[in-house]
Structures are given as structure tokens and as C-alpha cells.
N, C-alpha and C. Protein backbone atom coordinates (compact mmCIF):
# COMPACT_ATOMS: atom_id res chain seq x y z
N UNK A 1 -162.18 -197.16 33.60
CA UNK A 1 -162.91 -196.77 32.43
C UNK A 1 -163.10 -195.27 32.48
N UNK A 2 -163.00 -194.62 31.33
CA UNK A 2 -163.20 -193.18 31.21
C UNK A 2 -164.39 -192.92 30.30
N UNK A 3 -165.33 -192.18 30.79
CA UNK A 3 -166.49 -191.77 29.99
C UNK A 3 -166.11 -190.49 29.28
N UNK A 4 -165.94 -190.54 27.97
CA UNK A 4 -165.47 -189.39 27.20
C UNK A 4 -166.60 -188.52 26.69
N UNK A 5 -167.76 -189.12 26.46
CA UNK A 5 -168.87 -188.36 25.90
C UNK A 5 -170.19 -188.97 26.37
N UNK A 6 -171.15 -188.10 26.65
CA UNK A 6 -172.49 -188.55 27.02
C UNK A 6 -173.47 -187.92 26.05
N UNK A 7 -174.25 -188.76 25.40
CA UNK A 7 -175.27 -188.29 24.47
C UNK A 7 -176.61 -188.86 24.90
N UNK A 8 -177.55 -187.99 25.21
CA UNK A 8 -178.89 -188.41 25.60
C UNK A 8 -179.88 -187.98 24.54
N UNK A 9 -180.83 -188.86 24.24
CA UNK A 9 -181.92 -188.56 23.31
C UNK A 9 -183.21 -189.04 23.96
N UNK A 10 -184.13 -188.12 24.19
CA UNK A 10 -185.44 -188.44 24.77
C UNK A 10 -185.30 -189.25 26.07
N UNK A 11 -184.43 -188.80 26.94
CA UNK A 11 -184.23 -189.45 28.23
C UNK A 11 -184.71 -188.51 29.32
N UNK A 12 -185.76 -188.95 30.04
CA UNK A 12 -186.35 -188.14 31.11
C UNK A 12 -186.67 -186.74 30.59
N UNK A 13 -186.09 -185.68 31.18
CA UNK A 13 -186.45 -184.33 30.74
C UNK A 13 -185.55 -183.81 29.62
N UNK A 14 -184.67 -184.63 29.07
CA UNK A 14 -183.77 -184.21 28.01
C UNK A 14 -184.24 -184.72 26.65
N UNK A 15 -184.60 -183.81 25.77
CA UNK A 15 -184.89 -184.20 24.39
C UNK A 15 -183.58 -184.53 23.69
N UNK A 16 -182.55 -183.72 23.98
CA UNK A 16 -181.23 -183.94 23.39
C UNK A 16 -180.18 -183.30 24.30
N UNK A 17 -179.13 -184.05 24.59
CA UNK A 17 -178.01 -183.52 25.37
C UNK A 17 -176.74 -184.17 24.87
N UNK A 18 -175.74 -183.36 24.54
CA UNK A 18 -174.42 -183.83 24.12
C UNK A 18 -173.38 -183.18 25.03
N UNK A 19 -172.62 -184.00 25.75
CA UNK A 19 -171.62 -183.48 26.68
C UNK A 19 -170.30 -184.20 26.41
N UNK A 20 -169.23 -183.43 26.18
CA UNK A 20 -167.89 -183.99 26.09
C UNK A 20 -167.26 -183.90 27.47
N UNK A 21 -166.76 -185.02 27.96
CA UNK A 21 -166.20 -185.10 29.31
C UNK A 21 -164.70 -185.32 29.23
N UNK A 22 -163.95 -184.34 29.66
CA UNK A 22 -162.50 -184.46 29.70
C UNK A 22 -162.09 -185.08 31.03
N UNK A 23 -160.91 -185.66 31.12
CA UNK A 23 -160.47 -186.23 32.40
C UNK A 23 -160.44 -185.15 33.49
N UNK A 24 -160.80 -185.52 34.70
CA UNK A 24 -160.80 -184.58 35.81
C UNK A 24 -162.14 -184.58 36.51
N UNK A 25 -162.36 -183.54 37.29
CA UNK A 25 -163.59 -183.42 38.07
C UNK A 25 -164.64 -182.63 37.30
N UNK A 26 -165.89 -183.00 37.50
CA UNK A 26 -167.01 -182.30 36.87
C UNK A 26 -168.08 -182.04 37.92
N UNK A 27 -168.64 -180.86 37.89
CA UNK A 27 -169.72 -180.49 38.80
C UNK A 27 -171.01 -180.32 38.02
N UNK A 28 -172.10 -180.79 38.60
CA UNK A 28 -173.42 -180.56 38.02
C UNK A 28 -174.12 -179.55 38.91
N UNK A 29 -174.29 -178.35 38.40
CA UNK A 29 -174.91 -177.28 39.16
C UNK A 29 -176.20 -176.85 38.49
N UNK A 30 -177.21 -176.58 39.28
CA UNK A 30 -178.47 -176.11 38.73
C UNK A 30 -179.53 -176.09 39.81
N UNK A 31 -180.63 -175.47 39.48
CA UNK A 31 -181.74 -175.38 40.41
C UNK A 31 -182.47 -176.71 40.54
N UNK A 32 -183.49 -176.70 41.37
CA UNK A 32 -184.32 -177.89 41.55
C UNK A 32 -185.03 -178.23 40.24
N UNK A 33 -185.17 -179.53 39.98
CA UNK A 33 -185.90 -180.05 38.82
C UNK A 33 -185.32 -179.60 37.49
N UNK A 34 -183.99 -179.47 37.41
CA UNK A 34 -183.35 -179.08 36.16
C UNK A 34 -182.69 -180.25 35.43
N UNK A 35 -182.62 -181.44 36.06
CA UNK A 35 -182.11 -182.62 35.38
C UNK A 35 -180.75 -183.11 35.84
N UNK A 36 -180.23 -182.60 36.94
CA UNK A 36 -178.91 -183.04 37.42
C UNK A 36 -178.92 -184.54 37.75
N UNK A 37 -179.91 -184.98 38.49
CA UNK A 37 -180.01 -186.39 38.85
C UNK A 37 -180.26 -187.25 37.62
N UNK A 38 -180.95 -186.72 36.63
CA UNK A 38 -181.21 -187.48 35.40
C UNK A 38 -179.91 -187.78 34.65
N UNK A 39 -178.96 -186.86 34.68
CA UNK A 39 -177.65 -187.11 34.06
C UNK A 39 -176.94 -188.23 34.82
N UNK A 40 -176.96 -188.17 36.14
CA UNK A 40 -176.33 -189.23 36.94
C UNK A 40 -177.02 -190.57 36.70
N UNK A 41 -178.34 -190.55 36.58
CA UNK A 41 -179.07 -191.79 36.33
C UNK A 41 -178.71 -192.36 34.96
N UNK A 42 -178.53 -191.52 33.96
CA UNK A 42 -178.14 -191.99 32.63
C UNK A 42 -176.77 -192.68 32.68
N UNK A 43 -175.83 -192.10 33.42
CA UNK A 43 -174.51 -192.71 33.56
C UNK A 43 -174.61 -194.03 34.32
N UNK A 44 -175.42 -194.07 35.36
CA UNK A 44 -175.62 -195.30 36.13
C UNK A 44 -176.25 -196.38 35.25
N UNK A 45 -177.25 -196.01 34.46
CA UNK A 45 -177.91 -196.95 33.56
C UNK A 45 -176.91 -197.51 32.55
N UNK A 46 -176.06 -196.65 32.01
CA UNK A 46 -175.04 -197.09 31.06
C UNK A 46 -174.08 -198.09 31.70
N UNK A 47 -173.69 -197.84 32.94
CA UNK A 47 -172.71 -198.68 33.62
C UNK A 47 -173.28 -200.00 34.11
N UNK A 48 -174.56 -200.02 34.51
CA UNK A 48 -175.12 -201.21 35.15
C UNK A 48 -176.28 -201.85 34.39
N UNK A 49 -176.80 -201.15 33.40
CA UNK A 49 -177.97 -201.58 32.64
C UNK A 49 -179.22 -201.71 33.51
N UNK A 50 -179.25 -200.97 34.65
CA UNK A 50 -180.44 -200.91 35.50
C UNK A 50 -180.59 -199.49 36.02
N UNK A 51 -181.82 -199.14 36.31
CA UNK A 51 -182.10 -197.84 36.89
C UNK A 51 -182.02 -197.93 38.40
N UNK A 52 -181.49 -196.88 39.04
CA UNK A 52 -181.50 -196.88 40.50
C UNK A 52 -182.87 -196.51 41.03
N UNK A 53 -183.81 -196.15 40.17
CA UNK A 53 -185.19 -195.88 40.58
C UNK A 53 -186.03 -197.15 40.61
N UNK A 54 -185.46 -198.27 40.20
CA UNK A 54 -186.20 -199.52 40.24
C UNK A 54 -187.05 -199.79 39.02
N UNK A 55 -186.91 -198.96 37.98
CA UNK A 55 -187.67 -199.15 36.75
C UNK A 55 -186.75 -199.83 35.75
N UNK A 56 -187.26 -200.82 35.03
CA UNK A 56 -186.46 -201.51 34.04
C UNK A 56 -186.07 -200.59 32.89
N UNK A 57 -184.92 -200.83 32.28
CA UNK A 57 -184.43 -200.00 31.18
C UNK A 57 -185.40 -199.91 30.02
N UNK A 58 -186.17 -200.97 29.76
CA UNK A 58 -187.12 -200.96 28.65
C UNK A 58 -188.26 -199.97 28.88
N UNK A 59 -188.51 -199.60 30.14
CA UNK A 59 -189.60 -198.68 30.44
C UNK A 59 -189.18 -197.23 30.36
N UNK A 60 -187.90 -196.96 30.15
CA UNK A 60 -187.44 -195.57 30.07
C UNK A 60 -187.70 -195.10 28.69
């Protein structure tokens, strides 16, 4: 499966985020508490319908 686009609305620290993902490698770079893990969590939630933090999707 290829994730071509990620759109977040009111997810964790993102009010709005639109990312187009082309095939290949992608790096998430940034300082502490900038939302890198939140992007990974959004992708994980999309793929598994569960949070790796142990919180149900309805509580996000």
C-alpha cells in the first residue's frame, strides 16, 4: 500500500496539515515538541484504527 497524501484536521497539535507523499524515503525533522511523533501516530491510527498511546480513536 502507498500512502499518497496525509490530511490532518484538529489532530493533536495540528489544526490543519496537508502533505503530499511521493514514493521514496521521507524524513521528519524538527525540534522537540514540534509534532513529528504526532504525524507517525496519525499514520499508525489510519493503518490500524488504534492509537499506539493506548487511547481509543473516539477519544482523539
